[in-house]
Every structure is written in C-alpha cells, then in structure tokens.
Amino acid sequence: MRLAKYIAALLPAICLYGCTGYRLPAGYVKVEPTYDVQFRAVSAEGSALTYRIEENPENGNLAFWEKAATNRLVEVRGYQLTDRQEVRNEHGTPGVEMTFDYSQIGIDYVYLLTMFVRGDRVHVFEAAGPRETFTPDLPAIRKAIAEWPL
Amino acid sequence: MTRRVAVMLLLAGLAGLSGCTQAKKTPIVAYAAAPASPAYSSAPDAAAKLDYPVESVGTSSGQPSGQEGFQLASAVDSSLPVNSRMIIYKATLQMSVVDIEAALTSAQKLCTEAGGYMDALTSHSITLRVPARNFDRVLDDVRKLGQMLSREIRAQDVTEEYVDLRLRLKNAEATRDRLLAILEKAKTVKETLEVERELSRVREEIERIKGRLAFLERETAFSTIHITFSLPAPTQVIRNRPPTPFAWLDALGVERVLQLDR
C-alpha cells in the first residue's frame, strides 16, 4: 500500500522522465517550469506553452473537466470562449481543445486550453500569447500537443 | 428726499420682480451651453420640453470645447448660447490589472488624447476629467486596461438650476443698472450711501450667481472618471461560484501561463 503511494507521488516525475519524446513547437525554447506545471516553453515574443498532469478522480471524464474549466474561466474569470473542438492526439487519445479571448491592460490575448483524460490522470496543455504574435504559432503548438507522448 | 430715495429703491426692487415675472412669460428660444455626452444625453432638444418658459439669451455658436467651456465659466454673461440639457456625468470604476503603474500611465494617456486632464492621482487610483463629448469613448478605452470589477455612472441633470440662475442673473443685472441710474440722480451723501449699499448687495449676488454658473458649465463640459486599480487576487471572481476541490482549475489562464502576475 505504501509502495503504491510512493509510486503515485512519483508518477508525474516518472512520466516527465518518460516524456522525452515531445517536440517543442517551432520557435519555442524550453525553460524552467514555474508554479505547479511540469513543463514550460516560451517564444521570443513572450508567448508560452505549459503542460501539467493532474489527478483524475473516480468517475472523472473529459466532459467533466471541460465543463469545470469552462465554468472557472468564463463564468468566474471573464474569459470568452471563441472556439471548441474535440481532438484526438496521434496516439488516439481523445481530448478537447478550447480557445478563449482575454484582454488585459489593452492587450488582447488568445488562450488555448487542451485537455486529455487517460485513466486517473488529466493532461492539461495551456498556451497563450498576444493575439497578434501568438496566432501564427497556433499550428505548431497544436502539432506539438498532438504528438506529445502522454 | 430720503423718503424719495427709499421709494425709488422700492420701485427698483419691484421692477426687478416685474422683470422676473415678464421673463417667465417669455417663450423659450434656447438654453444651456455646455455639451452633453451624446450617448447619455436623454433629450438633446429638450429645450421645448421645459416646464417653464425661459427668455432667449442670444445666438448659439456651437458647443464649447473643454477650454472654451472654462473660458465661458470665467466670464458668464447673458448672451451665452444655450441649446441642450446640462448634465454632469461621473463614473466610478474599479478595475483589476496586473500592473497598476502601467494602468495608471495608460489611463492618463487615454485622457490626454481625448482632450482631458488628470485631476488627481494616488498610488492606485486616478481621477480624470474628460470633455463630455468624449466620455463614452474614454470609458470604452479604459475598460480595456484590465478586468472591470465594478462600474457606476451617475448623471445629474442641472438644467433647471442653470436656467433659473441665468434668469436670476439677468434680473440682478437689470436691478444693478437701475440702481446705477438712481445713483446718478442721488443728491445727498445719505442718498448716495443708501443706493451704494443696495448696489453692493446686488453686485455680490451677481458674482455669486456667476460663480455657480461657471461651476455648472465646468462640471458639464468635463465629465469625471475615477478609477481605482487593484491587483488580481488568485481567487478573484467576476461572479461568485462555489469553490471546487481542484485548485489547479483556478490556476488556469493567461496570467499564469505568461507569468503576468510575477
């Protein structure tokens, strides 16, 4: 039982160790992650891509997390959901991709949230940047997320 | 002789009252000088809708700009053009921004570009005075500075007070002119002193009315926008929702991804 707890605690690290198969989006460099994300990369323009793994409680599914995330971002934080689509990564894992608009100090940002649920883990990709400079990066970011080994 | 002066003063006072009554019977032609914000002006041609008639006081030369408004204010006269409602607009905003210093600078810049000026500044708030005609535009621009937490806009219609003051000013000036005429006819020192005392009182009244008119013109020509900025709290909410046990959901968003809050 104790061993199982250790494994569970080490799982993110183990996963990250195993995440050597990822490919950075073109124009992005890997930097030291902050807060509680496991991965962070930034562009020269200041846009960023982060990746985090969260626990998926019993009965949690993609629909639950999509609804929970949308509720916090739109209802609580004032983000505007501009696009939503169901996606599937290159390994066949179903996910959901949501695009939001957000303004801060006169700057219009685009925020891309992509989530996959695999077993007891939720894989969360966040990418954001000023609309003008970030929009051209979107294809490369989507490609990197699709190829990411979960 | 003193009795004659007293009678003349009494008559002057009565004439003033009479003038006031006559003025009220004169039909409206136009009134109110300062510009009102188009989007908030509920009755731009409301002159004809006043409950009481107002005397025509000159020809309109268009809406004064902010500076013109101030000049008018310092030299009120009975020929001031009047053509719309006089409304004082005041907006009080509370906004959440990631950089208060930058937001204060941006707000000041927006105000200056709109032809206004900064009225007060603290470490986290700013009071702007913007030409009334640009009130809406500046408000729209300001809201882009961050997240609007609250907004309160007050509109105070001072048309009635303004029109009333203009009438009182005109009557006071007429009384003053009559007193000056009486003063010229005064034959004794006592008569002169009596008339001058009354004249002084009327002049004080004229200055007081002009001061109030100037204030109203200034307040309607420039709208006030007071903004208080605050930093976003991690759990800051636009709408209250019960918390979830998944704290990471609250960490989602542009601020954390781009580290705007660092």
Short mmCIF file of C-alpha atoms in Angstrom, two decimals:
data_model
loop_
_atom_site.label_atom_id
_atom_site.label_comp_id
_atom_site.label_asym_id
_atom_site.label_seq_id
_atom_site.Cartn_x
_atom_site.Cartn_y
_atom_site.Cartn_z
CA MET A 1 0.00 0.00 0.00
CA ARG A 2 2.80 2.36 0.99
CA LEU A 3 4.64 1.41 -2.18
CA ALA A 4 1.57 2.32 -4.21
CA LYS A 5 1.52 5.77 -2.59
CA TYR A 6 5.18 6.33 -3.42
CA ILE A 7 4.57 5.32 -6.98
CA ALA A 8 1.57 7.61 -7.20
CA ALA A 9 3.63 10.51 -5.84
CA LEU A 10 6.46 9.82 -8.21
CA LEU A 11 4.21 9.24 -11.19
CA PRO A 12 4.43 12.80 -12.57
CA ALA A 13 8.21 12.71 -12.33
CA ILE A 14 8.30 9.28 -13.88
CA CYS A 15 6.02 10.49 -16.63
CA LEU A 16 8.15 13.56 -17.25
CA TYR A 17 11.21 11.37 -17.39
CA GLY A 18 9.41 9.39 -19.97
CA CYS A 19 8.32 12.50 -21.79
CA THR A 20 11.45 12.69 -23.79
CA GLY A 21 9.52 12.06 -26.94
CA TYR A 22 7.95 15.50 -27.02
CA ARG A 23 8.81 18.03 -29.66
CA LEU A 24 8.95 21.71 -28.93
CA PRO A 25 6.86 23.90 -31.20
CA ALA A 26 8.98 25.72 -33.75
CA GLY A 27 10.25 28.99 -32.33
CA TYR A 28 9.81 27.90 -28.70
CA VAL A 29 12.51 27.10 -26.18
CA LYS A 30 12.14 25.03 -23.05
CA VAL A 31 12.52 26.95 -19.80
CA GLU A 32 12.38 26.09 -16.11
CA PRO A 33 8.75 25.42 -15.26
CA THR A 34 7.14 27.54 -12.57
CA TYR A 35 4.21 27.13 -10.24
CA ASP A 36 2.89 23.62 -10.43
CA VAL A 37 3.31 22.92 -14.13
CA GLN A 38 5.66 20.21 -15.27
CA PHE A 39 6.78 21.80 -18.49
CA ARG A 40 7.08 25.29 -19.88
CA ALA A 41 8.33 26.66 -23.18
CA VAL A 42 8.35 30.23 -24.41
CA SER A 43 8.69 32.00 -27.72
CA ALA A 44 10.86 35.01 -28.42
CA GLU A 45 7.66 37.07 -28.46
CA GLY A 46 6.79 36.00 -24.92
CA SER A 47 4.05 33.52 -25.78
CA ALA A 48 4.18 30.32 -23.78
CA LEU A 49 3.13 26.67 -23.70
CA THR A 50 2.76 24.77 -20.45
CA TYR A 51 1.90 21.20 -19.60
CA ARG A 52 0.65 19.80 -16.35
CA ILE A 53 -0.65 16.48 -15.13
CA GLU A 54 -3.45 16.42 -12.61
CA GLU A 55 -5.23 13.68 -10.80
CA ASN A 56 -8.45 12.44 -12.33
CA PRO A 57 -10.80 11.35 -9.53
CA GLU A 58 -13.13 8.40 -9.80
CA ASN A 59 -15.75 8.90 -12.46
CA GLY A 60 -13.92 11.94 -13.86
CA ASN A 61 -14.07 12.22 -17.61
CA LEU A 62 -13.35 14.69 -20.36
CA ALA A 63 -16.83 16.20 -20.25
CA PHE A 64 -16.48 16.88 -16.53
CA TRP A 65 -13.15 18.67 -16.90
CA GLU A 66 -14.26 20.61 -19.93
CA LYS A 67 -17.27 21.88 -18.04
CA ALA A 68 -15.29 22.62 -14.88
CA ALA A 69 -12.56 24.51 -16.74
CA THR A 70 -15.02 26.48 -18.86
CA ASN A 71 -17.01 27.41 -15.80
CA ARG A 72 -13.98 28.79 -13.98
CA LEU A 73 -12.60 30.63 -16.98
CA VAL A 74 -15.78 32.04 -18.47
CA GLU A 75 -18.11 32.44 -15.54
CA VAL A 76 -15.60 33.33 -12.87
CA ARG A 77 -12.72 34.93 -14.72
CA GLY A 78 -14.47 36.61 -17.63
CA TYR A 79 -12.78 34.77 -20.49
CA GLN A 80 -14.64 34.46 -23.77
CA LEU A 81 -14.88 31.03 -25.31
CA THR A 82 -14.42 31.54 -29.05
CA ASP A 83 -13.87 28.01 -30.28
CA ARG A 84 -14.22 24.46 -29.03
CA GLN A 85 -13.43 21.23 -30.78
CA GLU A 86 -12.96 17.59 -29.96
CA VAL A 87 -9.48 16.42 -30.86
CA ARG A 88 -7.54 13.20 -30.84
CA ASN A 89 -3.80 13.04 -30.46
CA GLU A 90 -1.51 10.95 -32.63
CA HIS A 91 -1.79 8.10 -30.16
CA GLY A 92 -5.56 8.09 -30.46
CA THR A 93 -6.34 9.65 -27.08
CA PRO A 94 -9.49 11.76 -27.26
CA GLY A 95 -9.31 15.29 -25.93
CA VAL A 96 -10.92 18.67 -26.13
CA GLU A 97 -9.41 21.91 -27.33
CA MET A 98 -10.88 25.26 -26.31
CA THR A 99 -9.85 28.70 -27.46
CA PHE A 100 -10.54 31.78 -25.37
CA ASP A 101 -10.15 35.51 -25.79
CA TYR A 102 -8.96 37.59 -22.89
CA SER A 103 -7.92 41.25 -22.53
CA GLN A 104 -5.55 42.73 -20.04
CA ILE A 105 -4.09 46.27 -20.00
CA GLY A 106 -5.22 46.94 -23.51
CA ILE A 107 -3.65 43.74 -24.86
CA ASP A 108 -5.82 41.09 -26.46
CA TYR A 109 -4.66 37.59 -25.63
CA VAL A 110 -5.54 34.24 -27.12
CA TYR A 111 -5.59 31.34 -24.69
CA LEU A 112 -5.60 27.74 -25.89
CA LEU A 113 -6.59 25.02 -23.43
CA THR A 114 -6.30 21.38 -24.48
CA MET A 115 -7.14 18.52 -22.15
CA PHE A 116 -6.83 14.78 -22.41
CA VAL A 117 -8.04 12.24 -19.88
CA ARG A 118 -6.17 8.97 -19.56
CA GLY A 119 -7.10 6.71 -16.69
CA ASP A 120 -6.53 8.51 -13.42
CA ARG A 121 -4.69 11.43 -14.98
CA VAL A 122 -5.77 14.63 -16.68
CA HIS A 123 -3.23 16.03 -19.10
CA VAL A 124 -3.55 19.78 -19.44
CA PHE A 125 -1.87 21.88 -22.09
CA GLU A 126 -2.13 25.63 -21.89
CA ALA A 127 -0.77 28.03 -24.46
CA ALA A 128 -1.22 31.78 -24.62
CA GLY A 129 0.13 34.96 -26.07
CA PRO A 130 -0.83 38.32 -27.50
CA ARG A 131 -3.23 37.72 -30.38
CA GLU A 132 -1.04 39.35 -32.99
CA THR A 133 2.10 37.35 -32.30
CA PHE A 134 0.57 34.18 -30.92
CA THR A 135 -1.92 33.36 -33.66
CA PRO A 136 0.77 32.39 -36.21
CA ASP A 137 2.20 29.96 -33.61
CA LEU A 138 -1.03 28.02 -33.22
CA PRO A 139 -0.44 25.37 -35.92
CA ALA A 140 2.98 24.49 -34.47
CA ILE A 141 1.57 24.38 -30.94
CA ARG A 142 -1.33 22.14 -31.97
CA LYS A 143 1.13 19.84 -33.73
CA ALA A 144 3.35 19.63 -30.65
CA ILE A 145 0.37 18.84 -28.43
CA ALA A 146 -0.91 16.19 -30.85
CA GLU A 147 2.48 14.48 -30.87
CA TRP A 148 3.03 14.74 -27.13
CA PRO A 149 3.53 11.33 -25.52
CA LEU A 150 1.02 11.20 -22.70
CA MET B 1 -35.58 113.46 -0.03
CA THR B 2 -34.63 110.29 1.84
CA ARG B 3 -38.21 109.15 1.51
CA ARG B 4 -37.98 109.74 -2.24
CA VAL B 5 -34.84 107.58 -2.50
CA ALA B 6 -36.47 104.89 -0.42
CA VAL B 7 -39.45 104.93 -2.75
CA MET B 8 -37.13 104.71 -5.76
CA LEU B 9 -35.28 101.74 -4.22
CA LEU B 10 -38.58 100.08 -3.54
CA LEU B 11 -39.63 100.70 -7.11
CA ALA B 12 -36.31 99.32 -8.35
CA GLY B 13 -36.94 96.16 -6.37
CA LEU B 14 -40.49 95.90 -7.69
CA ALA B 15 -39.23 96.45 -11.21
CA GLY B 16 -36.83 93.56 -10.68
CA LEU B 17 -39.69 91.34 -9.59
CA SER B 18 -41.74 92.53 -12.51
CA GLY B 19 -38.87 91.73 -14.88
CA CYS B 20 -38.69 88.27 -13.42
CA THR B 21 -42.40 87.72 -13.99
CA GLN B 22 -42.16 89.01 -17.54
CA ALA B 23 -39.23 86.74 -18.21
CA LYS B 24 -41.24 83.76 -17.14
CA LYS B 25 -43.92 84.67 -19.62
CA THR B 26 -41.45 84.92 -22.48
CA PRO B 27 -41.38 81.79 -24.62
CA ILE B 28 -38.31 79.57 -24.73
CA VAL B 29 -35.91 80.01 -27.55
CA ALA B 30 -32.85 78.21 -26.31
CA TYR B 31 -30.87 77.47 -23.19
CA ALA B 32 -27.93 75.57 -21.75
CA ALA B 33 -24.45 75.93 -23.05
CA ALA B 34 -22.24 73.04 -22.15
CA PRO B 35 -22.04 69.92 -24.28
CA ALA B 36 -23.54 66.70 -23.10
CA SER B 37 -22.26 63.27 -23.97
CA PRO B 38 -24.31 62.18 -26.99
CA ALA B 39 -24.90 58.64 -25.80
CA TYR B 40 -26.06 59.73 -22.39
CA SER B 41 -27.93 62.89 -23.33
CA SER B 42 -31.50 61.83 -22.99
CA ALA B 43 -33.04 64.92 -24.53
CA PRO B 44 -30.70 66.94 -26.72
CA ASP B 45 -33.53 69.17 -27.90
CA ALA B 46 -35.32 69.21 -24.65
CA ALA B 47 -35.45 72.98 -24.50
CA ALA B 48 -39.00 72.98 -25.68
CA LYS B 49 -39.94 70.41 -23.08
CA LEU B 50 -39.17 72.53 -20.04
CA ASP B 51 -42.00 73.07 -17.65
CA TYR B 52 -41.48 76.78 -17.55
CA PRO B 53 -40.64 79.26 -20.29
CA VAL B 54 -37.22 80.82 -20.50
CA GLU B 55 -36.12 84.02 -22.10
CA SER B 56 -33.95 83.82 -25.17
CA VAL B 57 -30.42 84.83 -24.36
CA GLY B 58 -28.51 85.06 -27.58
CA THR B 59 -27.35 83.05 -30.52
CA SER B 60 -25.62 79.70 -30.43
CA SER B 61 -22.10 79.38 -31.69
CA GLY B 62 -21.83 75.63 -31.26
CA GLN B 63 -20.74 73.51 -28.37
CA PRO B 64 -17.76 74.79 -26.47
CA SER B 65 -14.73 72.61 -26.10
CA GLY B 66 -13.37 71.98 -22.67
CA GLN B 67 -11.12 75.01 -22.70
CA GLU B 68 -13.83 77.17 -24.19
CA GLY B 69 -16.14 75.92 -21.52
CA PHE B 70 -13.70 77.09 -18.90
CA GLN B 71 -13.38 80.49 -20.52
CA LEU B 72 -17.12 80.80 -20.61
CA ALA B 73 -17.20 79.87 -17.00
CA SER B 74 -14.89 82.66 -16.07
CA ALA B 75 -16.85 85.25 -17.99
CA VAL B 76 -20.50 84.37 -17.77
CA ASP B 77 -22.77 86.82 -19.50
CA SER B 78 -26.39 86.87 -20.51
CA SER B 79 -25.65 86.18 -24.16
CA LEU B 80 -24.41 82.66 -23.51
CA PRO B 81 -25.71 80.29 -26.17
CA VAL B 82 -27.95 77.59 -24.92
CA ASN B 83 -29.13 74.56 -26.85
CA SER B 84 -29.11 71.29 -24.90
CA ARG B 85 -29.54 69.79 -21.47
CA MET B 86 -26.87 70.40 -18.87
CA ILE B 87 -25.84 67.05 -17.46
CA ILE B 88 -22.94 66.28 -15.15
CA TYR B 89 -21.53 62.80 -15.70
CA LYS B 90 -19.48 60.97 -13.12
CA ALA B 91 -18.14 57.45 -13.49
CA THR B 92 -16.56 55.41 -10.74
CA LEU B 93 -14.74 52.28 -11.83
CA GLN B 94 -12.94 49.52 -10.00
CA MET B 95 -10.57 47.51 -12.12
CA SER B 96 -8.23 44.62 -11.66
CA VAL B 97 -4.93 44.88 -13.53
CA VAL B 98 -1.65 43.03 -13.38
CA ASP B 99 0.45 46.21 -13.41
CA ILE B 100 -1.05 49.17 -11.59
CA GLU B 101 1.71 51.58 -12.57
CA ALA B 102 1.26 50.77 -16.27
CA ALA B 103 -2.50 51.05 -15.96
CA LEU B 104 -2.25 54.49 -14.32
CA THR B 105 0.05 55.67 -17.10
CA SER B 106 -2.22 54.25 -19.80
CA ALA B 107 -5.31 55.84 -18.24
CA GLN B 108 -3.62 59.22 -18.10
CA LYS B 109 -2.55 58.88 -21.71
CA LEU B 110 -6.07 57.97 -22.85
CA CYS B 111 -7.40 61.00 -21.02
CA THR B 112 -4.87 63.39 -22.53
CA GLU B 113 -5.51 62.03 -26.02
CA ALA B 114 -9.21 62.71 -25.51
CA GLY B 115 -8.52 66.33 -24.64
CA GLY B 116 -8.87 65.90 -20.90
CA TYR B 117 -6.62 66.24 -17.93
CA MET B 118 -5.70 64.37 -14.78
CA ASP B 119 -7.43 65.76 -11.71
CA ALA B 120 -5.93 63.56 -9.01
CA LEU B 121 -3.51 60.67 -8.74
CA THR B 122 -2.61 58.25 -5.97
CA SER B 123 -0.54 55.07 -5.99
CA HIS B 124 -3.55 53.03 -7.06
CA SER B 125 -6.21 55.42 -8.31
CA ILE B 126 -6.65 58.23 -10.77
CA THR B 127 -9.32 60.85 -11.38
CA LEU B 128 -9.70 62.02 -14.94
CA ARG B 129 -11.62 64.95 -16.36
CA VAL B 130 -12.52 64.41 -19.98
CA PRO B 131 -14.57 66.53 -22.35
CA ALA B 132 -18.18 65.39 -22.02
CA ARG B 133 -18.39 64.59 -25.73
CA ASN B 134 -15.55 62.04 -25.29
CA PHE B 135 -16.90 60.48 -22.10
CA ASP B 136 -18.18 57.29 -23.75
CA ARG B 137 -15.07 56.80 -25.83
CA VAL B 138 -12.73 57.16 -22.89
CA LEU B 139 -14.84 54.78 -20.82
CA ASP B 140 -14.65 52.20 -23.62
CA ASP B 141 -10.89 52.60 -23.84
CA VAL B 142 -10.42 52.46 -20.09
CA ARG B 143 -12.28 49.18 -19.75
CA LYS B 144 -9.64 47.57 -21.97
CA LEU B 145 -6.98 48.33 -19.37
CA GLY B 146 -7.96 45.34 -17.30
CA GLN B 147 -10.80 43.47 -15.76
CA MET B 148 -13.78 45.59 -14.75
CA LEU B 149 -14.83 44.69 -11.23
CA SER B 150 -17.48 47.35 -10.81
CA ARG B 151 -18.79 50.36 -12.64
CA GLU B 152 -21.08 53.14 -11.52
CA ILE B 153 -22.16 56.00 -13.75
CA ARG B 154 -24.15 58.91 -12.40
CA ALA B 155 -25.84 61.58 -14.46
CA GLN B 156 -27.04 64.72 -12.74
CA ASP B 157 -29.31 66.98 -14.75
CA VAL B 158 -28.67 70.57 -13.69
CA THR B 159 -30.63 72.20 -16.49
CA GLU B 160 -33.32 73.62 -14.22
CA GLU B 161 -30.83 75.10 -11.81
CA TYR B 162 -28.81 76.54 -14.66
CA VAL B 163 -31.81 78.14 -16.34
CA ASP B 164 -33.02 79.53 -13.04
CA LEU B 165 -29.60 81.01 -12.31
CA ARG B 166 -29.48 82.61 -15.75
CA LEU B 167 -32.82 84.27 -15.10
CA ARG B 168 -31.73 85.47 -11.70
CA LEU B 169 -28.53 86.81 -13.18
CA LYS B 170 -30.38 88.75 -15.85
CA ASN B 171 -32.75 90.24 -13.31
CA ALA B 172 -29.94 91.09 -10.91
CA GLU B 173 -28.07 92.82 -13.70
CA ALA B 174 -31.20 94.80 -14.59
CA THR B 175 -31.59 95.81 -10.96
CA ARG B 176 -27.97 96.85 -10.83
CA ASP B 177 -28.42 99.03 -13.94
CA ARG B 178 -31.46 100.68 -12.43
CA LEU B 179 -29.61 101.31 -9.19
CA LEU B 180 -26.78 102.88 -11.14
CA ALA B 181 -29.28 105.19 -12.79
CA ILE B 182 -30.72 106.09 -9.39
CA LEU B 183 -27.23 106.65 -8.05
CA GLU B 184 -26.60 109.25 -10.70
CA LYS B 185 -29.68 111.14 -9.55
CA ALA B 186 -28.80 110.98 -5.84
CA LYS B 187 -28.35 114.44 -4.41
CA THR B 188 -27.16 113.89 -0.83
CA VAL B 189 -24.44 111.77 0.74
CA LYS B 190 -27.06 109.80 2.61
CA GLU B 191 -28.94 109.02 -0.57
CA THR B 192 -25.70 108.01 -2.28
CA LEU B 193 -24.71 105.72 0.58
CA GLU B 194 -28.10 104.05 0.66
CA VAL B 195 -28.06 103.33 -3.07
CA GLU B 196 -24.45 102.16 -2.99
CA ARG B 197 -25.22 99.79 -0.15
CA GLU B 198 -28.02 98.25 -2.18
CA LEU B 199 -25.80 98.25 -5.26
CA SER B 200 -23.09 96.39 -3.36
CA ARG B 201 -25.57 93.75 -2.28
CA VAL B 202 -26.81 93.27 -5.84
CA ARG B 203 -23.26 93.09 -7.18
CA GLU B 204 -22.41 90.41 -4.63
CA GLU B 205 -25.46 88.47 -5.73
CA ILE B 206 -24.37 88.78 -9.37
CA GLU B 207 -20.89 87.47 -8.58
CA ARG B 208 -22.28 84.60 -6.57
CA ILE B 209 -24.62 83.59 -9.41
CA LYS B 210 -21.83 83.89 -11.96
CA GLY B 211 -19.63 81.69 -9.82
CA ARG B 212 -22.27 78.99 -9.61
CA LEU B 213 -22.97 79.21 -13.36
CA ALA B 214 -19.26 78.89 -14.05
CA PHE B 215 -19.11 75.83 -11.82
CA LEU B 216 -22.04 74.18 -13.59
CA GLU B 217 -20.57 74.93 -17.01
CA ARG B 218 -17.22 73.49 -15.98
CA GLU B 219 -18.80 70.38 -14.48
CA THR B 220 -20.95 69.71 -17.53
CA ALA B 221 -18.20 70.49 -20.03
CA PHE B 222 -15.89 67.95 -18.40
CA SER B 223 -17.04 64.57 -17.16
CA THR B 224 -15.29 62.89 -14.26
CA ILE B 225 -13.92 59.36 -14.36
CA HIS B 226 -12.49 57.99 -11.16
CA ILE B 227 -10.70 54.65 -11.46
CA THR B 228 -9.34 52.52 -8.65
CA PHE B 229 -6.94 49.80 -9.72
CA SER B 230 -6.14 46.66 -7.80
CA LEU B 231 -4.03 43.60 -8.44
CA PRO B 232 -5.85 40.39 -9.26
CA ALA B 233 -6.14 38.03 -6.36
CA PRO B 234 -5.62 34.37 -7.23
CA THR B 235 -9.22 33.64 -6.42
CA GLN B 236 -10.64 36.90 -7.70
CA VAL B 237 -14.06 36.33 -9.11
CA ILE B 238 -16.30 38.13 -11.53
CA ARG B 239 -19.25 36.05 -10.49
CA ASN B 240 -19.36 34.09 -7.32
CA ARG B 241 -19.28 30.36 -7.78
CA PRO B 242 -18.76 27.77 -5.11
CA PRO B 243 -15.14 26.69 -4.87
CA THR B 244 -14.11 23.30 -6.21
CA PRO B 245 -11.58 20.99 -4.60
CA PHE B 246 -9.49 21.24 -7.76
CA ALA B 247 -7.25 24.22 -7.07
CA TRP B 248 -5.44 23.83 -10.35
CA LEU B 249 -8.58 24.95 -12.17
CA ASP B 250 -8.16 28.38 -10.59
CA ALA B 251 -4.57 28.48 -11.79
CA LEU B 252 -5.64 28.08 -15.40
CA GLY B 253 -5.39 31.12 -17.61
CA VAL B 254 -3.24 33.65 -19.36
CA GLU B 255 -1.82 35.18 -16.17
CA ARG B 256 -0.09 32.02 -15.03
CA VAL B 257 0.94 30.77 -18.48
CA LEU B 258 2.54 34.08 -19.37
CA GLN B 259 3.54 34.84 -15.77
CA LEU B 260 1.86 38.24 -15.97
CA ASP B 261 1.48 38.26 -12.21
CA ARG B 262 5.19 37.93 -11.48
#
